[in-house]
XYZ file of C-alpha atoms in Angstrom:
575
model
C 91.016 104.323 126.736
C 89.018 103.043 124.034
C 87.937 104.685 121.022
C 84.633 105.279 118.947
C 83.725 106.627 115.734
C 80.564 107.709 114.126
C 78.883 105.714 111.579
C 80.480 106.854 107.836
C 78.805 109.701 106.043
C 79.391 109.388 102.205
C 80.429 112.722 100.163
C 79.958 112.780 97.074
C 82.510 112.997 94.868
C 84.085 112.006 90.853
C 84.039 108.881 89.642
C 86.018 105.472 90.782
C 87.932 107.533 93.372
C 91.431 105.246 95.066
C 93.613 107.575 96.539
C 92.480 110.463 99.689
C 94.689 112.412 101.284
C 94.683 115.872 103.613
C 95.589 119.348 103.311
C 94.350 122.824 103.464
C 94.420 123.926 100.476
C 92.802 127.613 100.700
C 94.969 128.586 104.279
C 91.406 128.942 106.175
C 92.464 126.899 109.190
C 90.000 124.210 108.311
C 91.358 120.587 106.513
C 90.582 120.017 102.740
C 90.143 116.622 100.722
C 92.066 115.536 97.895
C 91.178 112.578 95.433
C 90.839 111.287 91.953
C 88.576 110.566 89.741
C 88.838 108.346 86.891
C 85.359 108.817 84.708
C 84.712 106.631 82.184
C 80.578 107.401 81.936
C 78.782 110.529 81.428
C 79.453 113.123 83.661
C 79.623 117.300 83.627
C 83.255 118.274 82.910
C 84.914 115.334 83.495
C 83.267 112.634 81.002
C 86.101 110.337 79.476
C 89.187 112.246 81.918
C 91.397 111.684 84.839
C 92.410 114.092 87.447
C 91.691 115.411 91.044
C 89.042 116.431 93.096
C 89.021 118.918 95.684
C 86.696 119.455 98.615
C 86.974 122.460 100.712
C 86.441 121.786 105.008
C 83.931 124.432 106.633
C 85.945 123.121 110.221
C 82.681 121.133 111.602
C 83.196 117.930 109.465
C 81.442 118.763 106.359
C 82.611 119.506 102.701
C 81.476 121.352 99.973
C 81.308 119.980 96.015
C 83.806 118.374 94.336
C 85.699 120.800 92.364
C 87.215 118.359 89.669
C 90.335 118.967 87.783
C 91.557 117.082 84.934
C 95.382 115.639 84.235
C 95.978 115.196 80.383
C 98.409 115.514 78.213
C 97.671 116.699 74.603
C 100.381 114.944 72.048
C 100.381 115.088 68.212
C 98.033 112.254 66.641
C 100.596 110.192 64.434
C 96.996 108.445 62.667
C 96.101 112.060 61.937
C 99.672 112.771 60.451
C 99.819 109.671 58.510
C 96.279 109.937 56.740
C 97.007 113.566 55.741
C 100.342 112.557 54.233
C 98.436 109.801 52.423
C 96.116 112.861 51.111
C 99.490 114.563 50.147
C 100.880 111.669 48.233
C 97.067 111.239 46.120
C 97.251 115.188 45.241
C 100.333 114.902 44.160
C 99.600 111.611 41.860
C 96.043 113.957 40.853
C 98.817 116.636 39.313
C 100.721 114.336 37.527
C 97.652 112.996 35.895
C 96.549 116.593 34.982
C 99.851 117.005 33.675
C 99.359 114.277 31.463
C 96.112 114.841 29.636
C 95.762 116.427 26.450
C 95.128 120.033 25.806
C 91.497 121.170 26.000
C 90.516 118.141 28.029
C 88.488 118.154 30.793
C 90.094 118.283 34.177
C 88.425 116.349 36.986
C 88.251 118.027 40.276
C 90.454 116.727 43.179
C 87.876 115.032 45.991
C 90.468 114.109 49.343
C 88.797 112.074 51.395
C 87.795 113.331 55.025
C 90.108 112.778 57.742
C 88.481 111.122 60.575
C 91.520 111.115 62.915
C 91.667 114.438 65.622
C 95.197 116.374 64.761
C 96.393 116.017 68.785
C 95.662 113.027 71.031
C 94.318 113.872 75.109
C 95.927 111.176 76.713
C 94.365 110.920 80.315
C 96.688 110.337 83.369
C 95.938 107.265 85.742
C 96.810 108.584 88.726
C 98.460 106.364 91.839
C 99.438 108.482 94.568
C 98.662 111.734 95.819
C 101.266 114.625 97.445
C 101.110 117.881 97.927
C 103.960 120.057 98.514
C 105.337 124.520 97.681
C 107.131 123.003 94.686
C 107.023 126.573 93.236
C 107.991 128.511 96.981
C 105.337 130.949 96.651
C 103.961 129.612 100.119
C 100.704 128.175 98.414
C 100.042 124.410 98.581
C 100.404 122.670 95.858
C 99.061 118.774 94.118
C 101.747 116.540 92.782
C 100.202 112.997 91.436
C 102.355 109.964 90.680
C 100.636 107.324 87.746
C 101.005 106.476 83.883
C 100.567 107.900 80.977
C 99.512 106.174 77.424
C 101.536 108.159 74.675
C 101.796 107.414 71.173
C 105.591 106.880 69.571
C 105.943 106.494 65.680
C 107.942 103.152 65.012
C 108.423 103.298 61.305
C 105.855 103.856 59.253
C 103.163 102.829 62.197
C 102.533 104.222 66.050
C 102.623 101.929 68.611
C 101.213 102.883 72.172
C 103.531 102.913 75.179
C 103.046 103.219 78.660
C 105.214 105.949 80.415
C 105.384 106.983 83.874
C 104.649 110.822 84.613
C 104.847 112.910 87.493
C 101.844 115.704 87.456
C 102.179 118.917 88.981
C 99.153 121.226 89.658
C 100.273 124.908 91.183
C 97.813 125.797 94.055
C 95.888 129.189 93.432
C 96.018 129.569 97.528
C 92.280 129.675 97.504
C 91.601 126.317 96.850
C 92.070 125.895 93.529
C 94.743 124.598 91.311
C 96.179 125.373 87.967
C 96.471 122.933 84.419
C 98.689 120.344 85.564
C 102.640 120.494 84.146
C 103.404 116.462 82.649
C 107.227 115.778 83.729
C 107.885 112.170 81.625
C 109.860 109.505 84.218
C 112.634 107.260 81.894
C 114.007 105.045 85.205
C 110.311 103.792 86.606
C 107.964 101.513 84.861
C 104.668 102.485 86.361
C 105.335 105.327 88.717
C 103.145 104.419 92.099
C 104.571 105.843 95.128
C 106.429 109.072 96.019
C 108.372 110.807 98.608
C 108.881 114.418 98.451
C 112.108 115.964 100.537
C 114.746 118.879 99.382
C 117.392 115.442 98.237
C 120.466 118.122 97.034
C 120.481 120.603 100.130
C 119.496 123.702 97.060
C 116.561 124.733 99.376
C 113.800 123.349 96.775
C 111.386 120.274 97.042
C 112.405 117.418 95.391
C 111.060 113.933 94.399
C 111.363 110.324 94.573
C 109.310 107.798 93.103
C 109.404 103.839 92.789
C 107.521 101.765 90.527
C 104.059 101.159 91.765
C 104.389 97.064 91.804
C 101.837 95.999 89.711
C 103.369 93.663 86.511
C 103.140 94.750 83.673
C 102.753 92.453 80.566
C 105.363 92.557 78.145
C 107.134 95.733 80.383
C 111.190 96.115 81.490
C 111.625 94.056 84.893
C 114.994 96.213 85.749
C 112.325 99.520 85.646
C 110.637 97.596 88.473
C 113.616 97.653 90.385
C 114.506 101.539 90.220
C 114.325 104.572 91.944
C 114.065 107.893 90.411
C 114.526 111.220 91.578
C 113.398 114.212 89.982
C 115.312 117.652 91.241
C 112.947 120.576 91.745
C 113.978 124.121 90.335
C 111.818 125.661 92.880
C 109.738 127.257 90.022
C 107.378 124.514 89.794
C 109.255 122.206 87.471
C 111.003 118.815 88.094
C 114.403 117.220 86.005
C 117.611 116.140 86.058
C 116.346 112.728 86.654
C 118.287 110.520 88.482
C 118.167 106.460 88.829
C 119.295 104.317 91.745
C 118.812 100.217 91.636
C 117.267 98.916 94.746
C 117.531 95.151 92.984
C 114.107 94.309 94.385
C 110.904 94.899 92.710
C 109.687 97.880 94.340
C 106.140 99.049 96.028
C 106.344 101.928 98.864
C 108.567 104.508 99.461
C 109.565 106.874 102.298
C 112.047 109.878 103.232
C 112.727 110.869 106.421
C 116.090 111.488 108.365
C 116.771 107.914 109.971
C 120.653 107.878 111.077
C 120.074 111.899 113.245
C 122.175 113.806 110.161
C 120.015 116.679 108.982
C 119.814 114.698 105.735
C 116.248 113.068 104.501
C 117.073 109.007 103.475
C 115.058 107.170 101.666
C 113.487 103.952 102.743
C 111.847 101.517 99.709
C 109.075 98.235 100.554
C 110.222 95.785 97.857
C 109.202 92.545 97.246
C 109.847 89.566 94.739
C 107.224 89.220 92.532
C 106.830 85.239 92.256
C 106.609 85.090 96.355
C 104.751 88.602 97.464
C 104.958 88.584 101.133
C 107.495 86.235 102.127
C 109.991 87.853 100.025
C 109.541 91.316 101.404
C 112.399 93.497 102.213
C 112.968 97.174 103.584
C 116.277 98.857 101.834
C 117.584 102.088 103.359
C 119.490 104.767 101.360
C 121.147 107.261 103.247
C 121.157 110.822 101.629
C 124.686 112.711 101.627
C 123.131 116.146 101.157
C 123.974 115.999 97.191
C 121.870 114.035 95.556
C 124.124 110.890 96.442
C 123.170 107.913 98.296
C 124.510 104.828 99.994
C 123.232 101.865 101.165
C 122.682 101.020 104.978
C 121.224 97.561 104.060
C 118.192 95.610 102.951
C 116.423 94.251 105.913
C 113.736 91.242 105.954
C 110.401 92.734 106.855
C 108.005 89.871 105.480
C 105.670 92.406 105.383
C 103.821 93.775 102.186
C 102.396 96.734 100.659
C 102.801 100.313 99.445
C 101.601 102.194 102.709
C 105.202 102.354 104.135
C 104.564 104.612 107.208
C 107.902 106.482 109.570
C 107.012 106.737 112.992
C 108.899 106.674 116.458
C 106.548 103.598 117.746
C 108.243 102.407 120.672
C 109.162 106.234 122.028
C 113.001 106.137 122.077
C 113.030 109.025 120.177
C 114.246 106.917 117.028
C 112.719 106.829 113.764
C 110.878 103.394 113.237
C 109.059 101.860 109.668
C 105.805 100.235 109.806
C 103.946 98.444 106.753
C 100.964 95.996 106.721
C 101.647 93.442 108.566
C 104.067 94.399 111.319
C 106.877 97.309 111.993
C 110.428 97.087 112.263
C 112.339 99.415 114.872
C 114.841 101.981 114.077
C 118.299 102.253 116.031
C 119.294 105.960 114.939
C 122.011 104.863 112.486
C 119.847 103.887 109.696
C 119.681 100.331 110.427
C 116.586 98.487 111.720
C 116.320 95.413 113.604
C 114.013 92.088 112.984
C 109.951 92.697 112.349
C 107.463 92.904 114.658
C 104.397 91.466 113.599
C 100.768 93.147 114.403
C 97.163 92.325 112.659
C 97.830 95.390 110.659
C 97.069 95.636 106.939
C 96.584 97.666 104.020
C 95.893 100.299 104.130
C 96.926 102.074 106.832
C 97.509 105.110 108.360
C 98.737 106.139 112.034
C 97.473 109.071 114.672
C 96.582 109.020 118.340
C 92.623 108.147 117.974
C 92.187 108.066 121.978
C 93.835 110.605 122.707
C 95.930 109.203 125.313
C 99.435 111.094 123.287
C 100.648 107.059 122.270
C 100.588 106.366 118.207
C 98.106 104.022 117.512
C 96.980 102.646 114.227
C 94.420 102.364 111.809
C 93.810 99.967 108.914
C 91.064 99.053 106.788
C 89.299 95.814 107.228
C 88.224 94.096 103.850
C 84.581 92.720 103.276
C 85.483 90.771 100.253
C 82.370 91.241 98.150
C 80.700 92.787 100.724
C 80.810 95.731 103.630
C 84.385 95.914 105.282
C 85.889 99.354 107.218
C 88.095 100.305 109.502
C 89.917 98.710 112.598
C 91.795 100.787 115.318
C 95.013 99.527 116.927
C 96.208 101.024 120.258
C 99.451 101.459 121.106
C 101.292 101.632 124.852
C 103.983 103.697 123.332
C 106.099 101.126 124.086
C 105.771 99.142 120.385
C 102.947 96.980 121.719
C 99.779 97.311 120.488
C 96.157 95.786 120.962
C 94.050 93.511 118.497
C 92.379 95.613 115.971
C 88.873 96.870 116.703
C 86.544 97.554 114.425
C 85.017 101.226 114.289
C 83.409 101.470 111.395
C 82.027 99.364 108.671
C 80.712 100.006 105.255
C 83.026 100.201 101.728
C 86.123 98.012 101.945
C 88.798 101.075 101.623
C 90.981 101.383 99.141
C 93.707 103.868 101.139
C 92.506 105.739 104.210
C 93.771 109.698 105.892
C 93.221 111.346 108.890
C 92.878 114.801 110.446
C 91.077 116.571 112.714
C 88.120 117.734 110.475
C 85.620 119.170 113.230
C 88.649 120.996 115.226
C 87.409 118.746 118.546
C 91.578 118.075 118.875
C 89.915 114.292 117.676
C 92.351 112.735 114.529
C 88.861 111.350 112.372
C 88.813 109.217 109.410
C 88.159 109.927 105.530
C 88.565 106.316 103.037
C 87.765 106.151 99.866
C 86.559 102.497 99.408
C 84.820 99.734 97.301
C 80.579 98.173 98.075
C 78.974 98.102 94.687
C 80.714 101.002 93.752
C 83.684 103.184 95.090
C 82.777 105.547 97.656
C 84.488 108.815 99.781
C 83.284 108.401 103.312
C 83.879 110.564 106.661
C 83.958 109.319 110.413
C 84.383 111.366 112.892
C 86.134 110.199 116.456
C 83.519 109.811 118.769
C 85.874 108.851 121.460
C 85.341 109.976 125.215
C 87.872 109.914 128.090
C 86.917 106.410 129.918
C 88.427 102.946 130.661
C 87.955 100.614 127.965
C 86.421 97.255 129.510
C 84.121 94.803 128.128
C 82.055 92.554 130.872
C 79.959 89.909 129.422
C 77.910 86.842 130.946
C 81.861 84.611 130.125
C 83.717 86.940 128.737
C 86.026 89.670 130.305
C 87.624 91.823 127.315
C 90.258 94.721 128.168
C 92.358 94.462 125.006
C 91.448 98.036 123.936
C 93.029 99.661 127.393
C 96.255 100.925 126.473
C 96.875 103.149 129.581
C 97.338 100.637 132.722
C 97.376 96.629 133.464
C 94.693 94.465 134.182
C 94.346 93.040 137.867
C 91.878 90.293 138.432
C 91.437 87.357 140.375
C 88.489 85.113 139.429
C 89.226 83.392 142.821
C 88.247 86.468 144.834
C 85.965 87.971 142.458
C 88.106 91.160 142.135
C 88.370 93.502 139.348
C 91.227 96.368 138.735
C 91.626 98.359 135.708
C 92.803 102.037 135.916
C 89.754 103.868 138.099
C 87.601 100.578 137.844
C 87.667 99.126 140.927
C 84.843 96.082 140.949
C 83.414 92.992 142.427
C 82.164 90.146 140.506
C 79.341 88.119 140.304
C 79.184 85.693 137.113
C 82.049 82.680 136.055
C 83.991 83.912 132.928
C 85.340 81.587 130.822
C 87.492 83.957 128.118
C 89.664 86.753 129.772
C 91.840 89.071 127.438
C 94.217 91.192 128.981
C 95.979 94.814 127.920
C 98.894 95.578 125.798
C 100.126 96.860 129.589
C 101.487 94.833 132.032
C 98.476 92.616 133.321
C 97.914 90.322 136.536
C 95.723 87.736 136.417
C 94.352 84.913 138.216
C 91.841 82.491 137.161
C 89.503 80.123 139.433
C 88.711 76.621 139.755
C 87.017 76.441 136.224
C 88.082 76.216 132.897
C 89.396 79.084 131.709
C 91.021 80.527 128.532
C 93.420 83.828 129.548
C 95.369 86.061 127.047
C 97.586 88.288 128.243
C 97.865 90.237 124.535
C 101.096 92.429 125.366
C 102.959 93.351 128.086
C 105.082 92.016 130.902
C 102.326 89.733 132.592
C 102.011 87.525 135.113
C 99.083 84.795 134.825
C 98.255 81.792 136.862
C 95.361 79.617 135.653
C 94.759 78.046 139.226
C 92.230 74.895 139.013
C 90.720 73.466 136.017
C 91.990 72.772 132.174
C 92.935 76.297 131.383
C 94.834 77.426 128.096
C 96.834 80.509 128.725
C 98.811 82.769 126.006
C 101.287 85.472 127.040
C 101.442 87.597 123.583
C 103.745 89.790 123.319
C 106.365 90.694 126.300
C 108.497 88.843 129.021
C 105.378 86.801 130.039
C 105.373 84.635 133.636
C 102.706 81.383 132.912
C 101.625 79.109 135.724
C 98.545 76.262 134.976
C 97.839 75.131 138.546
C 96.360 71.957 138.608
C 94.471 70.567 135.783
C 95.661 69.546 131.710
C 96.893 73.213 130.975
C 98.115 74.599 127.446
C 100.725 77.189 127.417
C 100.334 78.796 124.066
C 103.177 80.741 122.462
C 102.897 83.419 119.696
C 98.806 83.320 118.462
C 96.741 85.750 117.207
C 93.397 83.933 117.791
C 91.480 86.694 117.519
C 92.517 86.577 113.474
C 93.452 83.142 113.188
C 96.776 84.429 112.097
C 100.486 82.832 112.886
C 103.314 84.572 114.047
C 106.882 83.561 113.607
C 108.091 82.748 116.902
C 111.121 84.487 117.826
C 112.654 86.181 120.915
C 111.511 89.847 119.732
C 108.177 89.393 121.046
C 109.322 88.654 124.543
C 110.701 85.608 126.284
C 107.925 83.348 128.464
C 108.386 81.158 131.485
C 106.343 78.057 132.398
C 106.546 77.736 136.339
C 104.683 74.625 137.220
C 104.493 72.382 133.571
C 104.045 69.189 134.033
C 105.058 66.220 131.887
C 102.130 64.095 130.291
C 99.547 66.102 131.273
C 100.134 69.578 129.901
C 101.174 70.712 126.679
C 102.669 73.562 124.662
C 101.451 74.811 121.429
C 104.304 76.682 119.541
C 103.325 78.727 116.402
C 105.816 79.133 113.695
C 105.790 81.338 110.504
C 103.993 79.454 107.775
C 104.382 81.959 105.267
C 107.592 80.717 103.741
């Protein structure tokens, strides 16, 4: 089935908003949005601050005001301290002159100067990541943020800024509100960016994990980068006991789930070296011993990128798999995971059934540079195949992307908070309705977005099969795209161009100079007569390459024929 969304509707929100996520946050049944906000013009309540916002769902897709609250931290201003001591020391000299004049002479008054330094610093939060969690078990939802702090530390007789990492904690009132947020100072990460939230030491309360958010930082501690730290919860609300692990990597994403079928919630962390982004990207896997301990099941090559580290069975074998931008890479139930599947995915991304066809699918936000970009929808088989991305909706190049059911249609729609001339929080809602997904035009035949059932067609007979599409054809088609299902087809005497996407597929080019390209899955290629190319391992549709190896399938060429046709073999060029 394919899948629709309506055009974006824009809420409005605070100021410069980059992260979104779901929840309901006043227990009405209906889904609430989180953000941030980081103002830096003039605005009611929230000129000059950081924080959240929070927009309460009526259940049909709308949401009321922005109710914005602000994460600061008030600290002692060391300027403030210093000028007043500098006050102290001239009084002081003022009554040792005094003492020193002559009886019956005229005593000048004392005139300090004004101080023009505050007595306590508001340092503003700049927030990363969104969570929300019970922290405090008073079955209320709660907002946890992940970001950096700029704090003020004497160093002799001057201050010097520093930037810390903090995790922010703001106690849900249960009718969506929140409380002043509760600053809990990180030693073991640089710039705190992701976090995964799981009960780590078995004590029944939520804990935390966080890994540095992988930006560099000028003049900052590379082994920081490199760290994992994980705060224990009390269950009152509050977070310590901070312990470090070394993941030897530079670090971006982070994930806990229970991948080796213990009871236990691992941790899995994206990391990446920092001269060489993407080709240098790794998944390491800590297993969780129920106390606060873990060991390592390995680091495995992903050569994928990004923070948006997703868990997910994806292939339905009832395993646990990890998928990133760029690709996936499939659990075995021990904790180990084997070689990366590639996919047109990117940052950032999120994953849902959109078509409602009860197989995971994807979505992932499509970047318009300087201009519009929005969001493309992947569909999966269920079997760890999926189909090129589509594009649903277009407008503000998103900067992270969430989805829920926000109109209670049983649809999964999209919220993004995203970047055109200004950041924006936009809506779609899934417009999708239960037919076959098939595109006929005057050349091309396009069934790419079908996830449920293969393609048969024969351009010979004129026949058309796909699902409860029977048809007859009239025109000459010169571009055929298969499904991510097993497909057979069958082209004519012409000169055709047939991609089989995924699958197990059989295809036969008959007459003519055809180019045919199996994609993914144990793929059977015959040219017939004519100069044929038997393409291995493209993503035309995104001019992207794909390393060829034997985990996307193993092809066979039938009828090739020395001289006159040729194969095209793409090989990872990202090294």
């Amino acid at each position: 089935m394919s899948v629709e969304f309506s055009p974006p509707t824009n809420i409005p929100t605070g100021i410069n908003p980059t992260v979104v996520i779901t929840a309901d946050l006043n227990r009405d049944g209906n889904l609430d949005l989180v953000t941030n906000f980081a103002d830096t013009n003039t605005q009611v309540n929230t000129s000059g601050k950081t924080g959240v916002s929070v927009l309460l769902g009526n259940g049909t897709g709308q949401f009321g005001a922005a109710q914005n609250y602000a994460i600061e931290r008030s600290s002692p201003n060391l300027l403030y301290q210093q000028f007043q001591q500098a006050i102290e020391e001239q009084f002081q000299q003022y009554q040792k002159f005094i003492q020193s004049l002559p009886p019956g002479a005229v005593v000048p008054p004392f005139n300090p100067p004004t101080n023009p330094y505050s007595p306590t610093l508001i340092n503003p939060v700049t927030i990363q990541t969104i969570a929300t969690a019970d922290v405090n078990r008073d079955g209320k939802v709660d907002i946890i943020t992940a970001g950096t702090l700029n704090v003020t530390e004497p160093q002799g007789s001057f201050s010097i800024s520093k930037q810390r990492s903090v995790i922010s904690v703001l106690q849900g009132d249960g009718v969506g509100g929140v409380g002043p947020a509760t600053n809990f100072l990180i030693d073991g990460v640089e710039s705190a960016g992701s976090i995964a939230i799981a009960d780590f030491n078995s004590d029944g309360n939520v804990d935390l994990a966080s890994v540095h958010s992988g930006a560099y930082i000028l003049g900052g501690n590379p082994a920081l980068r490199q760290q994992v730290s994980i705060l224990s919860g009390d269950g009152k609300g509050n977070f310590g006991n901070e312990r470090v692990l070394s993941v030897g990597q530079n670090t971006a994403g982070i994930v806990a789930a229970d991948f080796n079928g213990d009871g236990r919630s691992d941790l899995a962390i994206s990391t990446f070296n920092l001269y060489s982004y993407s080709s240098s990207a790794n998944i390491t896997v800590l297993l969780a011993d129920g106390t606060n301990e873990f060991t390592s099941a390995g680091t495995f090559p992903a050569n994928l990128g990004g923070a948006d580290l997703l868990v997910a069975d994806l292939n339905g074998d009832g395993r646990l798999d990890l998928a990133s931008a760029g690709g996936f890479l499939l659990g075995d139930g021990t904790g180990k995971f084997g070689a990366p599947v590639y996919s047109s995915t990117s940052a950032p991304l999120v994953a849902g059934d959109f078509n409602g066809d009860g197989r995971l699918d994807f979505a992932t936000g499509v970047s318009g540079g300087y201009g519009p970009g929005g969001v493309s929808v992947l569909l999966g088989n269920g079997a760890g195949n999926y189909s090129y991305p589509a594009q649903v909706t277009s407008g503000a190049t998103p900067l992270d992307i969430a989805t829920g059911d926000f109109n209670k249609d049983g649809k999964l729609d999209l919220v993004t908070v995203g970047y055109v001339s200004g950041t924006l929080l936009s809506v779609a809602l899934n417009a999708t309705t239960s037919s076959d997904a098939l595109v006929i035009t005057a050349d091309v035949i396009d069934a790419s977005s079908e996830t449920s059932g293969g393609l048969k067609l024969d351009l010979a007979k004129k026949t058309l099969q796909l699902g409860a599409i029977s048809q007859t054809l009239n025109g000459s088609y010169g571009s055929i795209r298969g499904t991510v299902q097993a497909d057979q087809i069958s082209g004519s005497k012409g000169k055709e161009t047939i991609d089989g996407i995924a699958g197990n597929d059989v295809i036969v080019g008959l007459d003519g100079n055809d180019r045919l390209n199996g994609g993914f899955g144990n793929d059977t290629l015959t040219g017939g007569k004519g100069k044929d190319t038997f393409t291995f391992m493209s993503d035309g549709l995104n001019y992207q390459t794909i390393p060829f190896n034997r985990s996307f399938g193993v092809d066979k060429i039938t009828d090739f024929t020395p001289g006159q046709d040729k194969i095209e073999l793409y090989r990872d060029l990202v090294d």
